[in-house]
PDB file of C-alpha atoms in Angstrom:
ATOM      1  CA  MET A   1       3.931  -3.558   1.876  1.00  0.00           C
ATOM      2  CA  ASN A   2       4.038  -4.715  -1.734  1.00  0.00           C
ATOM      3  CA  LEU A   3       6.725  -2.868  -3.691  1.00  0.00           C
ATOM      4  CA  THR A   4       7.209  -3.021  -7.443  1.00  0.00           C
ATOM      5  CA  GLN A   5      10.430  -4.287  -8.949  1.00  0.00           C
ATOM      6  CA  GLU A   6      11.209  -0.742 -10.049  1.00  0.00           C
ATOM      7  CA  GLU A   7      10.770   0.537  -6.490  1.00  0.00           C
ATOM      8  CA  LEU A   8      12.964  -2.240  -5.095  1.00  0.00           C
ATOM      9  CA  SER A   9      15.655  -1.382  -7.626  1.00  0.00           C
ATOM     10  CA  LYS A  10      15.549   2.278  -6.557  1.00  0.00           C
ATOM     11  CA  ILE A  11      15.891   1.276  -2.907  1.00  0.00           C
ATOM     12  CA  ASP A  12      18.829  -1.004  -3.694  1.00  0.00           C
ATOM     13  CA  ARG A  13      20.590   1.821  -5.556  1.00  0.00           C
ATOM     14  CA  LEU A  14      20.029   4.100  -2.572  1.00  0.00           C
ATOM     15  CA  ILE A  15      21.485   1.503  -0.194  1.00  0.00           C
ATOM     16  CA  ASP A  16      24.500   0.949  -2.460  1.00  0.00           C
ATOM     17  CA  PHE A  17      25.187   4.690  -2.594  1.00  0.00           C
ATOM     18  CA  ALA A  18      24.821   5.017   1.186  1.00  0.00           C
ATOM     19  CA  PHE A  19      27.280   2.168   1.817  1.00  0.00           C
ATOM     20  CA  GLU A  20      29.745   3.660  -0.653  1.00  0.00           C
ATOM     21  CA  GLU A  21      29.463   6.960   1.216  1.00  0.00           C
ATOM     22  CA  ASP A  22      29.982   5.363   4.641  1.00  0.00           C
ATOM     23  CA  ILE A  23      32.331   2.420   4.064  1.00  0.00           C
ATOM     24  CA  ALA A  24      34.255   3.253   0.861  1.00  0.00           C
ATOM     25  CA  GLN A  25      37.345   0.990   0.950  1.00  0.00           C
ATOM     26  CA  GLY A  26      36.313  -0.707   4.211  1.00  0.00           C
ATOM     27  CA  ASP A  27      35.465  -0.413   7.908  1.00  0.00           C
ATOM     28  CA  ILE A  28      39.023  -0.180   9.232  1.00  0.00           C
ATOM     29  CA  THR A  29      37.956  -0.475  12.894  1.00  0.00           C
ATOM     30  CA  THR A  30      35.831  -3.604  12.552  1.00  0.00           C
ATOM     31  CA  GLU A  31      38.240  -5.298  10.149  1.00  0.00           C
ATOM     32  CA  SER A  32      41.068  -4.785  12.624  1.00  0.00           C
ATOM     33  CA  ILE A  33      39.219  -6.431  15.520  1.00  0.00           C
ATOM     34  CA  PHE A  34      36.720  -9.081  14.394  1.00  0.00           C
ATOM     35  CA  PRO A  35      37.248 -12.142  12.225  1.00  0.00           C
ATOM     36  CA  GLU A  36      34.775 -12.227   9.329  1.00  0.00           C
ATOM     37  CA  VAL A  37      33.064 -15.377  10.651  1.00  0.00           C
ATOM     38  CA  THR A  38      32.511 -14.263  14.257  1.00  0.00           C
ATOM     39  CA  GLU A  39      28.744 -14.123  14.803  1.00  0.00           C
ATOM     40  CA  ALA A  40      26.628 -12.160  17.255  1.00  0.00           C
ATOM     41  CA  THR A  41      23.041 -11.079  17.912  1.00  0.00           C
ATOM     42  CA  ALA A  42      21.942  -7.461  18.195  1.00  0.00           C
ATOM     43  CA  ILE A  43      18.613  -6.098  19.380  1.00  0.00           C
ATOM     44  CA  LEU A  44      16.945  -2.975  18.016  1.00  0.00           C
ATOM     45  CA  THR A  45      14.989  -1.309  20.821  1.00  0.00           C
ATOM     46  CA  ALA A  46      12.633   1.668  20.805  1.00  0.00           C
ATOM     47  CA  LYS A  47      14.004   4.422  23.026  1.00  0.00           C
ATOM     48  CA  ALA A  48      10.779   6.407  22.585  1.00  0.00           C
ATOM     49  CA  SER A  49       7.171   5.466  21.864  1.00  0.00           C
ATOM     50  CA  GLY A  50       6.012   5.688  18.255  1.00  0.00           C
ATOM     51  CA  VAL A  51       5.093   3.974  15.004  1.00  0.00           C
ATOM     52  CA  VAL A  52       7.727   1.660  13.537  1.00  0.00           C
ATOM     53  CA  SER A  53       8.706   2.022   9.884  1.00  0.00           C
ATOM     54  CA  GLY A  54      11.634   0.784   7.828  1.00  0.00           C
ATOM     55  CA  ILE A  55      11.893  -2.825   9.016  1.00  0.00           C
ATOM     56  CA  GLU A  56      11.345  -4.035   5.450  1.00  0.00           C
ATOM     57  CA  ILE A  57      14.268  -1.880   4.336  1.00  0.00           C
ATOM     58  CA  VAL A  58      16.520  -3.156   7.143  1.00  0.00           C
ATOM     59  CA  GLN A  59      16.370  -6.636   5.607  1.00  0.00           C
ATOM     60  CA  ARG A  60      17.644  -5.291   2.277  1.00  0.00           C
ATOM     61  CA  VAL A  61      20.414  -3.333   4.015  1.00  0.00           C
ATOM     62  CA  LEU A  62      21.625  -6.430   5.855  1.00  0.00           C
ATOM     63  CA  ASP A  63      21.438  -8.645   2.771  1.00  0.00           C
ATOM     64  CA  LYS A  64      23.953  -6.327   1.101  1.00  0.00           C
ATOM     65  CA  ARG A  65      26.513  -7.065   3.844  1.00  0.00           C
ATOM     66  CA  GLY A  66      26.189 -10.811   4.358  1.00  0.00           C
ATOM     67  CA  PRO A  67      24.073 -13.722   5.628  1.00  0.00           C
ATOM     68  CA  ASN A  68      21.703 -12.799   8.451  1.00  0.00           C
ATOM     69  CA  HIS A  69      18.637 -13.877  10.349  1.00  0.00           C
ATOM     70  CA  ILE A  70      16.002 -11.499  11.726  1.00  0.00           C
ATOM     71  CA  GLN A  71      13.525 -12.250  14.510  1.00  0.00           C
ATOM     72  CA  TYR A  72      10.573  -9.856  14.398  1.00  0.00           C
ATOM     73  CA  PHE A  73       8.899  -8.491  17.530  1.00  0.00           C
ATOM     74  CA  ALA A  74       7.106  -5.706  15.610  1.00  0.00           C
ATOM     75  CA  HIS A  75       6.241  -4.894  12.016  1.00  0.00           C
ATOM     76  CA  ASP A  76       6.030  -1.755   9.918  1.00  0.00           C
ATOM     77  CA  GLY A  77       3.018   0.290  11.034  1.00  0.00           C
ATOM     78  CA  ASP A  78       2.959  -1.100  14.587  1.00  0.00           C
ATOM     79  CA  PHE A  79       2.925   1.291  17.546  1.00  0.00           C
ATOM     80  CA  VAL A  80       5.657   0.449  20.052  1.00  0.00           C
ATOM     81  CA  GLN A  81       6.250   1.722  23.556  1.00  0.00           C
ATOM     82  CA  LYS A  82       9.553   3.035  24.860  1.00  0.00           C
ATOM     83  CA  GLY A  83      11.673   0.008  25.785  1.00  0.00           C
ATOM     84  CA  ASP A  84       9.956  -2.414  23.388  1.00  0.00           C
ATOM     85  CA  GLN A  85      12.187  -4.670  21.329  1.00  0.00           C
ATOM     86  CA  ILE A  86      11.609  -4.270  17.582  1.00  0.00           C
ATOM     87  CA  ILE A  87      13.826  -6.884  15.938  1.00  0.00           C
ATOM     88  CA  ALA A  88      16.770  -9.170  16.773  1.00  0.00           C
ATOM     89  CA  ILE A  89      19.454  -9.641  14.131  1.00  0.00           C
ATOM     90  CA  THR A  90      21.933 -12.525  14.088  1.00  0.00           C
ATOM     91  CA  ALA A  91      24.859 -12.075  11.707  1.00  0.00           C
ATOM     92  CA  SER A  92      28.619 -11.654  11.678  1.00  0.00           C
ATOM     93  CA  TYR A  93      30.081  -8.750  13.643  1.00  0.00           C
ATOM     94  CA  SER A  94      31.222  -7.338  10.322  1.00  0.00           C
ATOM     95  CA  THR A  95      27.707  -7.383   8.870  1.00  0.00           C
ATOM     96  CA  LEU A  96      26.163  -5.894  12.004  1.00  0.00           C
ATOM     97  CA  LEU A  97      28.709  -3.143  12.532  1.00  0.00           C
ATOM     98  CA  THR A  98      28.967  -2.025   8.916  1.00  0.00           C
ATOM     99  CA  ALA A  99      25.171  -1.981   8.540  1.00  0.00           C
ATOM    100  CA  GLU A 100      24.356  -0.471  11.955  1.00  0.00           C
ATOM    101  CA  ARG A 101      24.493   3.246  11.138  1.00  0.00           C
ATOM    102  CA  LEU A 102      22.671   2.978   7.824  1.00  0.00           C
ATOM    103  CA  LEU A 103      19.847   0.792   9.096  1.00  0.00           C
ATOM    104  CA  LEU A 104      19.389   3.006  12.156  1.00  0.00           C
ATOM    105  CA  ASN A 105      19.422   6.194  10.060  1.00  0.00           C
ATOM    106  CA  ILE A 106      16.743   4.749   7.800  1.00  0.00           C
ATOM    107  CA  MET A 107      14.564   3.311  10.556  1.00  0.00           C
ATOM    108  CA  GLN A 108      14.794   6.360  12.796  1.00  0.00           C
ATOM    109  CA  ARG A 109      13.831   8.759  10.004  1.00  0.00           C
ATOM    110  CA  MET A 110      11.053   6.546   8.631  1.00  0.00           C
ATOM    111  CA  SER A 111       9.668   5.815  12.104  1.00  0.00           C
ATOM    112  CA  GLY A 112       9.698   9.536  12.906  1.00  0.00           C
ATOM    113  CA  ILE A 113       7.665  10.255   9.775  1.00  0.00           C
ATOM    114  CA  ALA A 114       5.247   7.388  10.498  1.00  0.00           C
ATOM    115  CA  THR A 115       4.795   8.555  14.090  1.00  0.00           C
ATOM    116  CA  GLU A 116       4.052  12.153  13.100  1.00  0.00           C
ATOM    117  CA  THR A 117       1.691  10.992  10.359  1.00  0.00           C
ATOM    118  CA  ARG A 118      -0.236   8.864  12.857  1.00  0.00           C
ATOM    119  CA  ARG A 119      -0.782  11.955  15.028  1.00  0.00           C
ATOM    120  CA  TYR A 120      -2.360  13.822  12.116  1.00  0.00           C
ATOM    121  CA  VAL A 121      -4.450  10.822  11.098  1.00  0.00           C
ATOM    122  CA  GLU A 122      -5.744  10.430  14.654  1.00  0.00           C
ATOM    123  CA  ALA A 123      -6.645  14.133  14.746  1.00  0.00           C
ATOM    124  CA  CYS A 124      -8.946  13.568  11.731  1.00  0.00           C
ATOM    125  CA  LYS A 125     -10.800  10.647  13.311  1.00  0.00           C
ATOM    126  CA  GLY A 126     -14.548  10.842  12.848  1.00  0.00           C
ATOM    127  CA  THR A 127     -14.268  12.718   9.535  1.00  0.00           C
ATOM    128  CA  HIS A 128     -13.831  11.512   5.952  1.00  0.00           C
ATOM    129  CA  THR A 129     -10.646  13.570   5.515  1.00  0.00           C
ATOM    130  CA  HIS A 130      -7.427  11.840   4.466  1.00  0.00           C
ATOM    131  CA  ILE A 131      -3.927  13.073   5.321  1.00  0.00           C
ATOM    132  CA  LEU A 132      -1.593  13.530   2.338  1.00  0.00           C
ATOM    133  CA  ASP A 133       2.147  14.026   2.111  1.00  0.00           C
ATOM    134  CA  THR A 134       3.888  16.403  -0.319  1.00  0.00           C
ATOM    135  CA  ARG A 135       7.032  16.536  -2.473  1.00  0.00           C
ATOM    136  CA  LYS A 136       8.871  18.175   0.439  1.00  0.00           C
ATOM    137  CA  THR A 137      10.999  15.086   1.007  1.00  0.00           C
ATOM    138  CA  ALA A 138      14.747  14.624   1.500  1.00  0.00           C
ATOM    139  CA  PRO A 139      16.465  14.421  -1.928  1.00  0.00           C
ATOM    140  CA  GLY A 140      16.910  10.779  -2.868  1.00  0.00           C
ATOM    141  CA  LEU A 141      14.732   9.525  -0.009  1.00  0.00           C
ATOM    142  CA  ARG A 142      11.272  10.254  -1.417  1.00  0.00           C
ATOM    143  CA  LEU A 143      10.304   6.615  -1.885  1.00  0.00           C
ATOM    144  CA  LEU A 144      11.218   5.784   1.730  1.00  0.00           C
ATOM    145  CA  ASP A 145       9.660   8.985   3.112  1.00  0.00           C
ATOM    146  CA  LYS A 146       6.389   8.220   1.358  1.00  0.00           C
ATOM    147  CA  MET A 147       6.457   4.571   2.467  1.00  0.00           C
ATOM    148  CA  ALA A 148       6.717   5.828   6.046  1.00  0.00           C
ATOM    149  CA  VAL A 149       3.683   8.079   5.554  1.00  0.00           C
ATOM    150  CA  ARG A 150       1.663   5.043   4.495  1.00  0.00           C
ATOM    151  CA  HIS A 151       2.898   3.091   7.526  1.00  0.00           C
ATOM    152  CA  GLY A 152       1.570   5.948   9.665  1.00  0.00           C
ATOM    153  CA  GLY A 153      -1.873   5.700   8.075  1.00  0.00           C
ATOM    154  CA  GLY A 154      -1.507   8.614   5.658  1.00  0.00           C
ATOM    155  CA  HIS A 155      -1.823   8.667   1.882  1.00  0.00           C
ATOM    156  CA  ASN A 156       0.659   9.594  -0.811  1.00  0.00           C
ATOM    157  CA  HIS A 157       0.029  12.572  -3.045  1.00  0.00           C
ATOM    158  CA  ARG A 158       1.867  12.515  -6.375  1.00  0.00           C
ATOM    159  CA  MET A 159       5.262  10.807  -6.280  1.00  0.00           C
ATOM    160  CA  GLY A 160       6.772  13.427  -8.569  1.00  0.00           C
ATOM    161  CA  LEU A 161       6.130  15.818 -11.417  1.00  0.00           C
ATOM    162  CA  TYR A 162       5.454  12.902 -13.755  1.00  0.00           C
ATOM    163  CA  ASP A 163       2.310  11.234 -12.407  1.00  0.00           C
ATOM    164  CA  MET A 164      -0.223  14.027 -11.833  1.00  0.00           C
ATOM    165  CA  VAL A 165      -0.903  17.568 -13.037  1.00  0.00           C
ATOM    166  CA  MET A 166      -0.573  20.270 -10.394  1.00  0.00           C
ATOM    167  CA  LEU A 167      -1.308  23.749 -11.725  1.00  0.00           C
ATOM    168  CA  LYS A 168       0.283  26.077  -9.203  1.00  0.00           C
ATOM    169  CA  ASP A 169       0.316  29.859  -9.079  1.00  0.00           C
ATOM    170  CA  ASN A 170       3.387  30.215 -11.288  1.00  0.00           C
ATOM    171  CA  HIS A 171       1.908  27.995 -14.011  1.00  0.00           C
ATOM    172  CA  ILE A 172      -1.316  29.990 -13.954  1.00  0.00           C
ATOM    173  CA  LYS A 173       0.457  33.373 -13.995  1.00  0.00           C
ATOM    174  CA  ALA A 174       2.577  32.288 -16.953  1.00  0.00           C
ATOM    175  CA  VAL A 175      -0.454  31.136 -18.950  1.00  0.00           C
ATOM    176  CA  GLY A 176      -2.784  33.947 -17.901  1.00  0.00           C
ATOM    177  CA  CYS A 177      -5.672  32.176 -16.184  1.00  0.00           C
ATOM    178  CA  ILE A 178      -6.841  28.891 -14.681  1.00  0.00           C
ATOM    179  CA  THR A 179      -9.219  28.148 -17.556  1.00  0.00           C
ATOM    180  CA  GLU A 180      -6.483  28.303 -20.189  1.00  0.00           C
ATOM    181  CA  ALA A 181      -4.021  26.320 -18.052  1.00  0.00           C
ATOM    182  CA  VAL A 182      -6.524  23.482 -17.582  1.00  0.00           C
ATOM    183  CA  ARG A 183      -7.404  23.527 -21.286  1.00  0.00           C
ATOM    184  CA  MET A 184      -3.754  23.246 -22.270  1.00  0.00           C
ATOM    185  CA  VAL A 185      -2.958  20.234 -20.071  1.00  0.00           C
ATOM    186  CA  ARG A 186      -6.212  18.492 -20.985  1.00  0.00           C
ATOM    187  CA  SER A 187      -5.330  18.813 -24.668  1.00  0.00           C
ATOM    188  CA  GLN A 188      -1.918  17.223 -24.131  1.00  0.00           C
ATOM    189  CA  LEU A 189      -2.583  14.440 -21.644  1.00  0.00           C
ATOM    190  CA  PRO A 190      -4.843  11.376 -21.342  1.00  0.00           C
ATOM    191  CA  LEU A 191      -8.044  11.650 -19.298  1.00  0.00           C
ATOM    192  CA  SER A 192      -6.617   9.187 -16.781  1.00  0.00           C
ATOM    193  CA  ILE A 193      -4.220  11.897 -15.530  1.00  0.00           C
ATOM    194  CA  LYS A 194      -5.769  13.843 -12.653  1.00  0.00           C
ATOM    195  CA  VAL A 195      -5.644  17.635 -12.825  1.00  0.00           C
ATOM    196  CA  GLU A 196      -5.336  19.606  -9.599  1.00  0.00           C
ATOM    197  CA  VAL A 197      -5.538  23.396  -9.453  1.00  0.00           C
ATOM    198  CA  GLU A 198      -4.142  25.559  -6.669  1.00  0.00           C
ATOM    199  CA  THR A 199      -6.487  28.360  -5.599  1.00  0.00           C
ATOM    200  CA  THR A 200      -6.178  31.119  -3.016  1.00  0.00           C
ATOM    201  CA  THR A 201      -9.474  32.998  -3.496  1.00  0.00           C
ATOM    202  CA  LEU A 202     -13.131  32.094  -3.915  1.00  0.00           C
ATOM    203  CA  GLU A 203     -13.090  33.590  -7.424  1.00  0.00           C
ATOM    204  CA  GLU A 204     -10.300  31.213  -8.374  1.00  0.00           C
ATOM    205  CA  VAL A 205     -12.273  28.332  -6.866  1.00  0.00           C
ATOM    206  CA  ASP A 206     -15.273  29.182  -9.052  1.00  0.00           C
ATOM    207  CA  GLU A 207     -13.067  29.335 -12.144  1.00  0.00           C
ATOM    208  CA  ALA A 208     -11.357  26.020 -11.336  1.00  0.00           C
ATOM    209  CA  VAL A 209     -14.738  24.315 -11.013  1.00  0.00           C
ATOM    210  CA  ARG A 210     -15.919  25.719 -14.350  1.00  0.00           C
ATOM    211  CA  ALA A 211     -12.635  24.671 -15.984  1.00  0.00           C
ATOM    212  CA  GLY A 212     -13.187  21.046 -14.925  1.00  0.00           C
ATOM    213  CA  ALA A 213     -10.496  20.489 -12.316  1.00  0.00           C
ATOM    214  CA  ASP A 214     -10.492  17.043 -10.692  1.00  0.00           C
ATOM    215  CA  ILE A 215      -9.100  18.397  -7.415  1.00  0.00           C
ATOM    216  CA  ILE A 216      -9.069  21.944  -6.098  1.00  0.00           C
ATOM    217  CA  MET A 217      -6.399  22.919  -3.605  1.00  0.00           C
ATOM    218  CA  LEU A 218      -7.546  25.505  -1.073  1.00  0.00           C
ATOM    219  CA  ASP A 219      -4.177  27.057  -0.382  1.00  0.00           C
ATOM    220  CA  ASN A 220      -3.550  29.134   2.738  1.00  0.00           C
ATOM    221  CA  MET A 221      -7.236  29.974   3.161  1.00  0.00           C
ATOM    222  CA  ASP A 222      -8.725  30.676   6.552  1.00  0.00           C
ATOM    223  CA  ASN A 223     -11.509  28.437   7.819  1.00  0.00           C
ATOM    224  CA  VAL A 224     -14.297  30.819   6.820  1.00  0.00           C
ATOM    225  CA  ALA A 225     -13.101  30.969   3.208  1.00  0.00           C
ATOM    226  CA  MET A 226     -12.564  27.197   3.081  1.00  0.00           C
ATOM    227  CA  ARG A 227     -16.075  26.530   4.347  1.00  0.00           C
ATOM    228  CA  GLU A 228     -17.524  28.786   1.648  1.00  0.00           C
ATOM    229  CA  ALA A 229     -15.318  27.174  -1.014  1.00  0.00           C
ATOM    230  CA  ILE A 230     -16.538  23.697  -0.071  1.00  0.00           C
ATOM    231  CA  VAL A 231     -20.147  24.897  -0.346  1.00  0.00           C
ATOM    232  CA  ARG A 232     -19.482  26.388  -3.783  1.00  0.00           C
ATOM    233  CA  ILE A 233     -17.685  23.283  -5.053  1.00  0.00           C
ATOM    234  CA  ASN A 234     -20.594  21.126  -3.836  1.00  0.00           C
ATOM    235  CA  HIS A 235     -18.893  17.756  -4.478  1.00  0.00           C
ATOM    236  CA  ARG A 236     -18.270  18.513  -8.169  1.00  0.00           C
ATOM    237  CA  CYS A 237     -14.612  17.734  -7.558  1.00  0.00           C
ATOM    238  CA  SER A 238     -12.375  16.750  -4.658  1.00  0.00           C
ATOM    239  CA  THR A 239     -10.964  19.316  -2.246  1.00  0.00           C
ATOM    240  CA  GLU A 240      -7.539  19.583  -0.632  1.00  0.00           C
ATOM    241  CA  ALA A 241      -6.616  21.986   2.153  1.00  0.00           C
ATOM    242  CA  SER A 242      -2.996  23.072   2.208  1.00  0.00           C
ATOM    243  CA  GLY A 243      -0.737  25.610   3.884  1.00  0.00           C
ATOM    244  CA  ASN A 244       0.035  26.120   7.583  1.00  0.00           C
ATOM    245  CA  MET A 245      -1.597  22.827   8.524  1.00  0.00           C
ATOM    246  CA  SER A 246      -0.359  22.349  12.078  1.00  0.00           C
ATOM    247  CA  LEU A 247      -1.433  19.506  14.319  1.00  0.00           C
ATOM    248  CA  GLU A 248      -3.328  22.017  16.465  1.00  0.00           C
ATOM    249  CA  ARG A 249      -5.407  23.180  13.493  1.00  0.00           C
ATOM    250  CA  ILE A 250      -5.944  19.919  11.665  1.00  0.00           C
ATOM    251  CA  ALA A 251      -9.117  18.749  13.462  1.00  0.00           C
ATOM    252  CA  GLU A 252     -11.066  21.929  12.784  1.00  0.00           C
ATOM    253  CA  VAL A 253     -10.021  21.929   9.109  1.00  0.00           C
ATOM    254  CA  ALA A 254     -11.083  18.298   8.713  1.00  0.00           C
ATOM    255  CA  ALA A 255     -14.425  19.148  10.312  1.00  0.00           C
ATOM    256  CA  LEU A 256     -15.081  21.617   7.480  1.00  0.00           C
ATOM    257  CA  GLY A 257     -15.517  18.649   5.139  1.00  0.00           C
ATOM    258  CA  VAL A 258     -12.390  18.738   2.945  1.00  0.00           C
ATOM    259  CA  ASP A 259     -11.454  15.455   1.286  1.00  0.00           C
ATOM    260  CA  TYR A 260      -7.722  15.816   1.845  1.00  0.00           C
ATOM    261  CA  ILE A 261      -5.282  17.804   3.937  1.00  0.00           C
ATOM    262  CA  SER A 262      -1.682  17.927   2.710  1.00  0.00           C
ATOM    263  CA  VAL A 263       1.032  18.395   5.316  1.00  0.00           C
ATOM    264  CA  GLY A 264       4.588  19.185   4.261  1.00  0.00           C
ATOM    265  CA  ALA A 265       5.813  18.924   7.852  1.00  0.00           C
ATOM    266  CA  LEU A 266       5.363  15.137   7.786  1.00  0.00           C
ATOM    267  CA  THR A 267       8.576  14.856   5.797  1.00  0.00           C
ATOM    268  CA  HIS A 268      10.385  18.201   5.579  1.00  0.00           C
ATOM    269  CA  SER A 269      10.987  18.707   9.305  1.00  0.00           C
ATOM    270  CA  VAL A 270      10.665  15.242  10.786  1.00  0.00           C
ATOM    271  CA  LYS A 271      12.039  14.385  14.224  1.00  0.00           C
ATOM    272  CA  ALA A 272      13.652  10.956  14.127  1.00  0.00           C
ATOM    273  CA  LEU A 273      12.311   8.296  16.483  1.00  0.00           C
ATOM    274  CA  ASP A 274      15.073   7.216  18.855  1.00  0.00           C
ATOM    275  CA  ILE A 275      16.039   3.574  18.252  1.00  0.00           C
ATOM    276  CA  SER A 276      19.122   1.812  19.616  1.00  0.00           C
ATOM    277  CA  MET A 277      21.053  -1.276  18.517  1.00  0.00           C
ATOM    278  CA  ASN A 278      22.901  -3.269  21.184  1.00  0.00           C
ATOM    279  CA  PHE A 279      24.663  -6.633  21.164  1.00  0.00           C
ATOM    280  CA  VAL A 280      23.294  -9.320  23.468  1.00  0.00           C
ATOM    281  CA  LYS A 281      25.788 -12.095  22.751  1.00  0.00           C
TER     282      LYS A 281
END
């Protein structure tokens, strides 16, 4: 996955902070037992089936600790079965043992997100609906969380408050109405910035269309209301379903014809994919 220099710098800062948190003045156990030059090979193995994510980040984690060589048996976005080897790492014991917990924490979380995302994407098969993530990410880990969503076949919604307008209920209440809220942001921002409006009723949908929204969020609507909203919008802007989007419900919502379904559960309540690291020599 091609990352910008700015994104790589953010990831490096995250890794530095995580090592400072975990190692501080040094790994007193490893330093007491292993000479710096003693080399070994460790295998990362999937202990459950799922989609792998975070391998690209593992390389950056290891590079912070010392020279290393990685042999790849899988790549980010690949589905692995329980028992499959993912990568083999050859490096000093010091590098392997000081990096082990961080690289596993990252890979397990990212792979859990990618695996859950793949389930939602598969549930939408046969429709034109795309699965989106949200801003409900772990503080400081948004870039990695959203990378994992892409590895699972999903799409990223806005990265933050800075790259897209999202007029939510509190914005609209403060201003007075959807029409005025859209007018205000349009007058302040370039046309290249997309404007999304959150709606909860069909009347709000009608107003958002008239106001010129680029995307209308159908928030916490039942299927009957969403179907009617999609008819009323009639392709004049994109549609996003949001709120209580469980895996059990996702297929029927996609079948209604929405363009996007956003799912906070992809990142806010992820179950990590079990991955182990064991020395082989």
